[in-house]
CSV table of C-alpha atoms and ligand atoms in Angstrom, one decimal:
chain,number,residue,atom,x,y,z
A,152,MET,CA,-27.3,13.6,-16.8
A,153,GLN,CA,-29.8,11.0,-17.9
A,154,TYR,CA,-30.6,8.2,-20.2
A,155,HIS,CA,-34.0,7.0,-21.4
A,156,ARG,CA,-33.1,3.5,-22.6
A,157,TYR,CA,-30.4,0.9,-22.3
A,158,GLY,CA,-27.4,1.4,-24.6
A,159,GLY,CA,-23.8,2.5,-25.1
A,160,SER,CA,-22.5,5.7,-23.4
A,161,GLU,CA,-24.0,7.7,-26.3
A,162,VAL,CA,-27.5,7.4,-24.6
A,163,LEU,CA,-26.2,9.8,-21.8
A,164,ALA,CA,-27.5,13.3,-22.2
A,165,VAL,CA,-27.7,16.5,-20.1
A,166,GLU,CA,-31.4,17.4,-19.5
A,167,GLU,CA,-33.3,19.8,-17.3
A,168,VAL,CA,-35.5,18.0,-14.7
A,169,GLU,CA,-37.4,18.8,-11.6
A,170,GLU,CA,-35.1,19.3,-8.6
A,171,PRO,CA,-35.2,16.4,-6.0
A,172,HIS,CA,-36.0,17.2,-2.4
A,173,ALA,CA,-34.8,15.8,0.9
A,174,GLY,CA,-37.3,13.5,2.5
A,175,PRO,CA,-37.3,12.6,6.2
A,176,GLY,CA,-33.9,11.6,7.4
A,177,GLN,CA,-32.2,12.8,4.1
A,178,VAL,CA,-30.3,15.8,3.0
A,179,ARG,CA,-30.0,17.4,-0.4
A,180,ILE,CA,-26.7,18.6,-1.6
A,181,ALA,CA,-25.5,20.9,-4.4
A,182,VAL,CA,-23.2,18.3,-6.0
A,183,ARG,CA,-19.6,19.1,-6.5
A,184,ALA,CA,-18.4,15.7,-7.6
A,185,THR,CA,-19.7,12.1,-8.0
A,186,GLY,CA,-18.1,8.8,-8.5
A,187,VAL,CA,-18.3,6.6,-11.6
A,188,THR,CA,-18.3,2.8,-10.8
A,189,PRO,CA,-18.5,-0.2,-13.1
A,190,ALA,CA,-22.1,-0.6,-11.9
A,191,ASP,CA,-23.0,2.7,-13.6
A,192,TRP,CA,-22.2,1.3,-17.1
A,193,TYR,CA,-23.4,-2.3,-16.3
A,194,LEU,CA,-26.8,-0.7,-15.4
A,195,ARG,CA,-26.8,1.6,-18.4
A,196,SER,CA,-25.9,-1.2,-20.8
A,197,GLY,CA,-28.8,-3.4,-19.6
A,198,ARG,CA,-26.3,-6.1,-18.3
A,199,LEU,CA,-28.1,-6.1,-14.9
A,200,ARG,CA,-31.6,-6.2,-16.3
A,201,ASP,CA,-32.3,-9.7,-14.8
A,202,PHE,CA,-31.4,-8.3,-11.3
A,203,VAL,CA,-32.5,-4.7,-11.2
A,204,SER,CA,-35.0,-2.5,-13.1
A,205,PRO,CA,-34.0,1.1,-13.1
A,206,ALA,CA,-36.9,3.5,-13.7
A,207,PHE,CA,-36.4,5.5,-17.0
A,208,PRO,CA,-35.3,8.2,-17.4
A,209,HIS,CA,-32.4,7.2,-15.2
A,210,THR,CA,-29.8,9.5,-13.7
A,211,PRO,CA,-26.6,7.6,-12.9
A,212,GLY,CA,-24.4,8.1,-9.9
A,213,MET,CA,-24.5,6.4,-6.5
A,214,ASP,CA,-22.3,8.6,-4.4
A,215,ALA,CA,-21.4,12.3,-4.3
A,216,ALA,CA,-19.9,15.1,-2.3
A,217,GLY,CA,-21.1,18.7,-2.1
A,218,ILE,CA,-22.7,21.3,0.0
A,219,VAL,CA,-25.9,20.6,2.0
A,220,ASP,CA,-28.7,23.0,0.8
A,221,GLU,CA,-31.8,21.2,2.2
A,222,VAL,CA,-32.2,19.2,5.4
A,223,GLY,CA,-35.0,16.7,5.7
A,224,GLU,CA,-37.3,16.2,8.7
A,225,GLY,CA,-35.6,14.5,11.7
A,226,VAL,CA,-32.0,15.1,10.6
A,227,VAL,CA,-29.8,16.3,13.4
A,228,GLY,CA,-26.2,17.3,13.4
A,229,THR,CA,-26.1,18.5,9.8
A,230,ALA,CA,-27.0,22.0,8.6
A,231,VAL,CA,-27.4,23.9,5.4
A,232,GLY,CA,-23.9,24.9,4.2
A,233,ASP,CA,-22.0,21.8,5.5
A,234,ALA,CA,-19.7,20.1,3.2
A,235,VAL,CA,-20.5,16.3,3.2
A,236,PHE,CA,-20.0,13.1,1.2
A,237,GLY,CA,-22.3,10.2,1.0
A,238,LEU,CA,-24.7,7.8,-0.7
A,239,VAL,CA,-27.9,8.1,-2.7
A,240,PRO,CA,-30.9,6.4,-1.0
A,241,PHE,CA,-30.6,3.2,-3.1
A,242,ALA,CA,-27.6,2.6,-5.4
A,243,ASP,CA,-29.7,1.0,-8.2
A,244,GLN,CA,-31.8,4.2,-8.4
A,245,GLY,CA,-28.8,6.4,-9.0
A,246,GLY,CA,-29.3,10.2,-9.0
A,247,ALA,CA,-25.9,11.6,-8.1
A,248,ALA,CA,-24.8,12.8,-11.5
A,249,ALA,CA,-26.8,16.0,-11.3
A,250,GLU,CA,-26.6,19.5,-9.9
A,251,TYR,CA,-28.7,18.4,-6.9
A,252,ALA,CA,-28.8,15.0,-5.3
A,253,VAL,CA,-30.5,13.5,-2.2
A,254,LEU,CA,-28.3,11.6,0.2
A,255,GLU,CA,-29.5,8.9,2.6
A,256,ALA,CA,-26.2,8.3,4.4
A,257,TRP,CA,-23.4,10.8,4.7
A,258,ALA,CA,-20.6,12.2,6.8
A,259,ALA,CA,-18.8,15.5,7.1
A,260,LYS,CA,-16.2,15.9,4.2
A,261,PRO,CA,-12.7,15.4,5.7
A,262,ARG,CA,-10.6,18.5,5.4
A,263,ALA,CA,-7.9,16.4,4.0
A,264,TRP,CA,-9.9,15.5,0.9
A,265,SER,CA,-10.8,17.6,-2.1
A,266,PHE,CA,-14.4,17.4,-3.3
A,267,GLU,CA,-13.2,15.2,-6.1
A,268,GLU,CA,-11.7,12.7,-3.7
A,269,ALA,CA,-14.7,12.9,-1.4
A,270,GLY,CA,-17.1,12.5,-4.3
A,271,GLY,CA,-15.7,9.2,-5.2
A,272,ALA,CA,-15.3,7.8,-1.7
A,273,ALA,CA,-18.6,6.9,-0.1
A,274,GLY,CA,-19.7,3.9,-2.3
A,275,ASN,CA,-16.3,2.2,-1.9
A,276,ILE,CA,-16.2,2.9,1.9
A,277,ASP,CA,-19.7,1.4,2.2
A,278,THR,CA,-18.7,-1.7,0.2
A,279,ALA,CA,-15.3,-2.1,1.9
A,280,THR,CA,-16.9,-1.8,5.4
A,281,ARG,CA,-19.7,-4.2,4.5
A,282,VAL,CA,-17.3,-6.8,3.1
A,283,LEU,CA,-14.8,-6.5,6.1
A,284,GLU,CA,-17.8,-7.0,8.5
A,285,ALA,CA,-19.0,-10.0,6.4
A,286,LEU,CA,-15.5,-11.6,6.6
A,287,ALA,CA,-15.2,-10.8,10.3
A,288,ALA,CA,-11.8,-9.2,9.4
A,289,ALA,CA,-9.8,-8.7,12.6
A,290,GLU,CA,-6.4,-7.6,13.7
A,291,GLY,CA,-3.6,-10.1,12.9
A,292,MET,CA,-5.4,-11.7,10.0
A,293,THR,CA,-4.2,-11.8,6.4
A,294,LEU,CA,-6.6,-10.6,3.7
A,295,LEU,CA,-6.1,-11.4,0.0
A,296,ILE,CA,-7.9,-8.9,-2.3
A,297,GLU,CA,-8.3,-10.1,-5.9
A,298,GLY,CA,-8.4,-6.8,-7.9
A,299,ALA,CA,-6.7,-4.6,-5.4
A,300,ALA,CA,-5.8,-1.6,-7.6
A,301,GLY,CA,-9.3,-0.5,-8.4
A,302,GLY,CA,-11.7,1.7,-6.6
A,303,VAL,CA,-13.0,-0.9,-4.1
A,304,GLY,CA,-9.6,-2.6,-3.8
A,305,THR,CA,-7.6,0.5,-2.8
A,306,ILE,CA,-10.2,1.6,-0.1
A,307,THR,CA,-10.7,-1.9,1.3
A,308,ALA,CA,-6.9,-2.4,1.5
A,309,GLN,CA,-6.4,0.8,3.5
A,310,LEU,CA,-9.4,0.1,5.8
A,311,ALA,CA,-8.1,-3.4,6.4
A,312,ARG,CA,-4.6,-2.1,7.2
A,313,ALA,CA,-6.1,0.4,9.6
A,314,ARG,CA,-7.8,-2.6,11.4
A,315,GLY,CA,-4.5,-4.3,11.7
A,316,LEU,CA,-4.7,-6.8,8.9
A,317,ALA,CA,-1.9,-7.7,6.6
A,318,VAL,CA,-3.0,-7.3,3.0
A,319,ILE,CA,-1.9,-9.1,-0.2
A,320,GLY,CA,-3.4,-7.7,-3.3
A,321,THR,CA,-3.5,-8.8,-6.9
A,322,ALA,CA,-2.9,-6.4,-9.8
A,323,SER,CA,-1.1,-6.3,-13.1
A,324,GLU,CA,2.7,-5.7,-12.6
A,325,GLY,CA,2.5,-2.0,-13.6
A,326,ASN,CA,0.3,-1.5,-10.5
A,327,HIS,CA,2.6,-3.2,-8.0
A,328,GLY,CA,4.4,-0.1,-6.8
A,329,PHE,CA,1.1,1.7,-6.6
A,330,LEU,CA,-0.2,-1.0,-4.2
A,331,GLU,CA,2.9,-0.9,-2.0
A,332,ARG,CA,2.1,2.7,-1.2
A,333,PHE,CA,-0.9,1.5,0.7
A,334,GLY,CA,1.0,-1.1,2.6
A,335,VAL,CA,-0.2,-3.9,0.3
A,336,VAL,CA,2.0,-6.8,-0.7
A,337,PRO,CA,1.4,-7.0,-4.4
A,338,VAL,CA,1.1,-10.2,-6.5
A,339,THR,CA,0.1,-10.8,-10.1
A,340,TYR,CA,-3.3,-12.3,-10.8
A,341,GLY,CA,-4.0,-15.3,-13.0
A,342,ALA,CA,-2.8,-18.9,-13.3
A,343,GLY,CA,-0.5,-20.0,-10.5
A,344,LEU,CA,-1.9,-17.5,-8.0
A,345,ALA,CA,-2.1,-20.1,-5.2
A,346,ASP,CA,1.7,-20.8,-5.4
A,347,ARG,CA,2.6,-17.1,-5.5
A,348,VAL,CA,0.4,-16.3,-2.5
A,349,ALA,CA,1.8,-19.3,-0.6
A,350,ALA,CA,5.3,-18.0,-1.1
A,351,LEU,CA,4.2,-14.6,0.3
A,352,ALA,CA,2.1,-15.9,3.2
A,353,PRO,CA,3.6,-19.2,4.3
A,354,ARG,CA,1.0,-19.4,7.2
A,355,GLY,CA,-1.9,-19.0,4.7
A,356,VAL,CA,-4.5,-16.4,4.1
A,357,ASP,CA,-7.4,-16.0,6.5
A,358,VAL,CA,-10.0,-14.1,4.4
A,359,VAL,CA,-10.4,-13.2,0.7
A,360,LEU,CA,-12.3,-10.5,-1.2
A,361,ASP,CA,-12.9,-11.0,-4.8
A,362,ALA,CA,-13.3,-7.5,-6.1
A,363,ALA,CA,-12.5,-8.4,-9.7
A,364,GLY,CA,-15.2,-11.0,-10.8
A,365,LYS,CA,-12.9,-12.5,-13.4
A,366,GLY,CA,-13.8,-16.2,-12.8
A,367,SER,CA,-11.1,-17.0,-10.2
A,368,LEU,CA,-13.4,-18.0,-7.3
A,369,ALA,CA,-12.3,-21.7,-7.5
A,370,ASP,CA,-8.7,-20.6,-7.0
A,371,LEU,CA,-9.6,-18.1,-4.3
A,372,VAL,CA,-11.6,-20.8,-2.3
A,373,ALA,CA,-8.6,-23.2,-2.6
A,374,ILE,CA,-6.3,-20.4,-1.3
A,375,ALA,CA,-8.7,-19.6,1.6
A,376,GLY,CA,-9.4,-23.3,2.3
A,377,ASP,CA,-13.1,-22.7,2.9
A,378,PRO,CA,-15.7,-20.8,0.8
A,379,GLU,CA,-17.0,-19.2,4.1
A,380,ARG,CA,-13.8,-17.2,4.2
A,381,VAL,CA,-14.4,-15.7,0.7
A,382,VAL,CA,-16.7,-12.9,-0.3
A,383,THR,CA,-17.2,-11.7,-3.8
A,384,ILE,CA,-18.8,-8.4,-4.9
A,385,ALA,CA,-18.4,-9.1,-8.6
A,386,ASP,CA,-18.8,-12.8,-9.6
A,387,PHE,CA,-22.4,-13.8,-10.2
A,388,ASP,CA,-21.3,-17.5,-10.1
A,389,ALA,CA,-20.8,-17.2,-6.4
A,390,ALA,CA,-23.4,-19.7,-5.3
A,391,ARG,CA,-21.9,-22.4,-7.4
A,392,HIS,CA,-18.7,-22.1,-5.4
A,393,GLY,CA,-20.5,-21.7,-2.0
A,394,VAL,CA,-19.3,-18.2,-1.8
A,395,ARG,CA,-21.3,-15.2,-0.4
A,396,PHE,CA,-22.1,-12.4,-2.8
A,397,SER,CA,-22.3,-9.0,-1.1
A,398,ARG,CA,-24.1,-6.1,-2.6
A,399,SER,CA,-25.9,-3.0,-1.5
A,400,GLU,CA,-29.6,-3.5,-0.6
A,401,ALA,CA,-32.4,-1.1,-0.1
A,402,GLY,CA,-32.5,0.1,3.5
A,403,GLU,CA,-29.8,0.6,6.1
A,404,SER,CA,-26.3,-0.8,5.2
A,405,PRO,CA,-23.8,-2.1,7.7
A,406,GLY,CA,-21.4,-0.1,5.5
A,407,TRP,CA,-22.9,3.3,6.4
A,408,ALA,CA,-21.1,3.3,9.8
A,409,GLY,CA,-17.9,3.3,7.9
A,410,LEU,CA,-18.4,6.8,6.5
A,411,PRO,CA,-17.6,8.8,9.7
A,412,LEU,CA,-14.9,6.4,10.7
A,413,ALA,CA,-13.3,6.7,7.3
A,414,ALA,CA,-13.5,10.5,7.4
A,415,GLU,CA,-11.7,10.5,10.7
A,416,GLN,CA,-9.0,8.3,9.3
A,417,ALA,CA,-8.7,10.6,6.3
A,418,ASP,CA,-8.1,13.6,8.5
A,419,GLN,CA,-5.4,11.6,10.4
A,420,GLY,CA,-3.7,11.0,7.0
A,421,ARG,CA,-4.5,7.3,7.0
A,422,LEU,CA,-7.0,7.1,4.2
A,423,THR,CA,-6.6,8.5,0.7
A,424,VAL,CA,-8.8,8.2,-2.4
A,425,PRO,CA,-6.4,7.7,-5.3
A,426,LEU,CA,-8.0,9.2,-8.5
A,427,HIS,CA,-7.6,7.4,-11.8
A,428,ALA,CA,-9.2,10.3,-13.7
A,429,VAL,CA,-11.5,13.3,-13.3
A,430,PHE,CA,-14.0,14.4,-16.0
A,431,PRO,CA,-16.5,17.3,-16.1
A,432,LEU,CA,-20.1,16.2,-16.0
A,433,LYS,CA,-20.6,16.8,-19.7
A,434,GLU,CA,-17.9,14.2,-20.4
A,435,ILE,CA,-19.5,11.5,-18.3
A,436,ALA,CA,-19.8,9.2,-21.3
A,437,THR,CA,-16.0,9.2,-21.5
A,438,ALA,CA,-15.8,8.4,-17.8
A,439,HIS,CA,-18.1,5.4,-18.3
A,440,ASP,CA,-16.0,4.3,-21.3
A,441,VAL,CA,-12.8,4.5,-19.3
A,442,SER,CA,-14.3,2.6,-16.5
A,443,ALA,CA,-15.4,-0.1,-18.9
A,444,LEU,CA,-11.8,-0.7,-20.0
A,445,GLY,CA,-11.5,-2.4,-16.6
A,446,HIS,CA,-8.1,-1.1,-15.5
A,447,ALA,CA,-8.9,1.9,-13.3
A,448,ARG,CA,-6.1,2.6,-10.9
A,449,GLY,CA,-8.2,4.0,-8.1
A,450,LYS,CA,-11.4,6.0,-8.6
A,451,ILE,CA,-13.0,7.7,-11.6
A,452,VAL,CA,-14.8,10.9,-10.7
A,453,VAL,CA,-17.0,13.4,-12.5
A,454,THR,CA,-17.2,17.0,-11.3
A,455,VAL,CA,-20.4,19.0,-11.5
A,456,PRO,CA,-20.2,22.7,-12.3
B,553,NAP,N1,-21.5,-5.8,-5.0
B,553,NAP,C1,-21.1,-4.6,-4.6
B,553,NAP,O1,-21.5,-4.1,-3.6
B,553,NAP,C2,-20.1,-3.8,-5.4
B,553,NAP,C3,-19.7,-2.5,-5.1
B,553,NAP,C4,-18.7,-1.9,-5.9
B,553,NAP,C5,-18.2,-2.5,-7.0
B,553,NAP,N2,-18.7,-3.8,-7.3
B,553,NAP,C6,-18.1,-4.5,-8.4
B,553,NAP,O2,-16.7,-4.8,-8.1
B,553,NAP,C7,-15.9,-4.8,-9.2
B,553,NAP,C8,-14.8,-3.8,-8.9
B,553,NAP,O3,-15.2,-2.5,-8.8
B,553,NAP,P1,-14.2,-1.3,-8.8
B,553,NAP,O4,-15.0,-0.1,-8.7
B,553,NAP,O5,-13.1,-1.5,-7.8
B,553,NAP,O6,-13.7,-1.5,-10.3
B,553,NAP,P2,-12.5,-0.7,-11.0
B,553,NAP,O7,-12.2,0.5,-10.1
B,553,NAP,O8,-12.9,-0.5,-12.4
B,553,NAP,O9,-11.2,-1.6,-10.8
B,553,NAP,C9,-10.9,-2.5,-11.8
B,553,NAP,C10,-9.6,-3.2,-11.3
B,553,NAP,O10,-9.7,-4.6,-11.7
B,553,NAP,C11,-8.4,-5.0,-11.9
B,553,NAP,N3,-8.4,-6.2,-12.8
B,553,NAP,C12,-8.6,-6.3,-14.1
B,553,NAP,N4,-8.6,-7.5,-14.5
B,553,NAP,C13,-8.3,-8.3,-13.4
B,553,NAP,C14,-8.1,-9.7,-13.3
B,553,NAP,N5,-8.2,-10.6,-14.3
B,553,NAP,N6,-7.9,-10.1,-12.0
B,553,NAP,C15,-7.8,-9.3,-11.0
B,553,NAP,N7,-7.9,-7.9,-11.1
B,553,NAP,C16,-8.2,-7.5,-12.3
B,553,NAP,C17,-7.6,-3.9,-12.5
B,553,NAP,O11,-6.3,-4.0,-12.1
B,553,NAP,P3,-5.1,-3.9,-13.3
B,553,NAP,O12,-5.3,-2.7,-14.1
B,553,NAP,O13,-3.9,-4.0,-12.5
B,553,NAP,O14,-5.4,-5.1,-14.2
B,553,NAP,C18,-8.3,-2.6,-11.9
B,553,NAP,O15,-7.5,-2.0,-10.9
B,553,NAP,C19,-16.8,-4.4,-10.4
B,553,NAP,O16,-17.2,-5.6,-11.0
B,553,NAP,C20,-17.9,-3.7,-9.7
B,553,NAP,O17,-19.1,-3.7,-10.4
B,553,NAP,C21,-19.6,-4.4,-6.6
């Protein structure tokens, strides 16, 4: 699946291209499923053009699950035929919405997950792990997640619970029961959030993740009491509030270590990947459009035939 110029989801088209090959330290997989994230359609629409410049034609897709069919030089512990899930070499370059994709970081697919679940997991595990490290999230703390019902929010909440944190998560009321399934105390976002959170956490909130990017950083800093205790992954106004913006960078990510740990937790029944919707690759334009509605409950995934 590729596009040759910025535009609406109609620029996406299936094309025949040269197969990619695994370089040193990489594997190539026959892709079974890949995740769709808001960054896929931000990038496609040109909204990120001041920050990243994708090479055209661009193949979207930042994470995937499938069967290893090529092992690069220096790779140990993974063999052709293994089922894995993981991340493309650099998120901004995409490449996973295809029959074959090269992965730079991966782990064995948990038996507990379908390929659909595994295909939409790695990016959010990487992000959640990176953010929890940045916040020095530790047992006994209380974490507030703004935008807890989406792809990043549901994974971050579960990984935080597994680390022994209490989690309060914002969502629209229709998603409150959904959040409770993950041990998250739900709260409605928007005006008056500080009062609602204070009622739920009388001793205060230790750390905050803004996974929504809806302009609430001033409120979130007031709730945390210190901008150092807040990380956003979605609000480009972060610096004005003294808040750190976390994003994937080229090169090794502190989030990669989260992949095998998360796989272990999945097989212990402690980490699930709730799926909002699954589309076949030829309907990836619809998957982008559904993501752009901004109300995914869990992860949107595309399967590759
Ligand atoms: N920097 C990074 O490394 C990185 C990595 C991944 C994602 N991101 C960014 O992080 C954001 C979230 O990604 P995602 O994949 O989790 O998105 P997603 O799956 O599309 O989730 C969207 C969620 O946002 C919630 N939401 C909508 N309006 C809200 C509001 N005003 N306040 C609070 N929550 C609201 C929705 O909940 P309701 O339906 O209940 O409203 C929905 O569950 C996106 O902007 C994405 O680009 C950044």
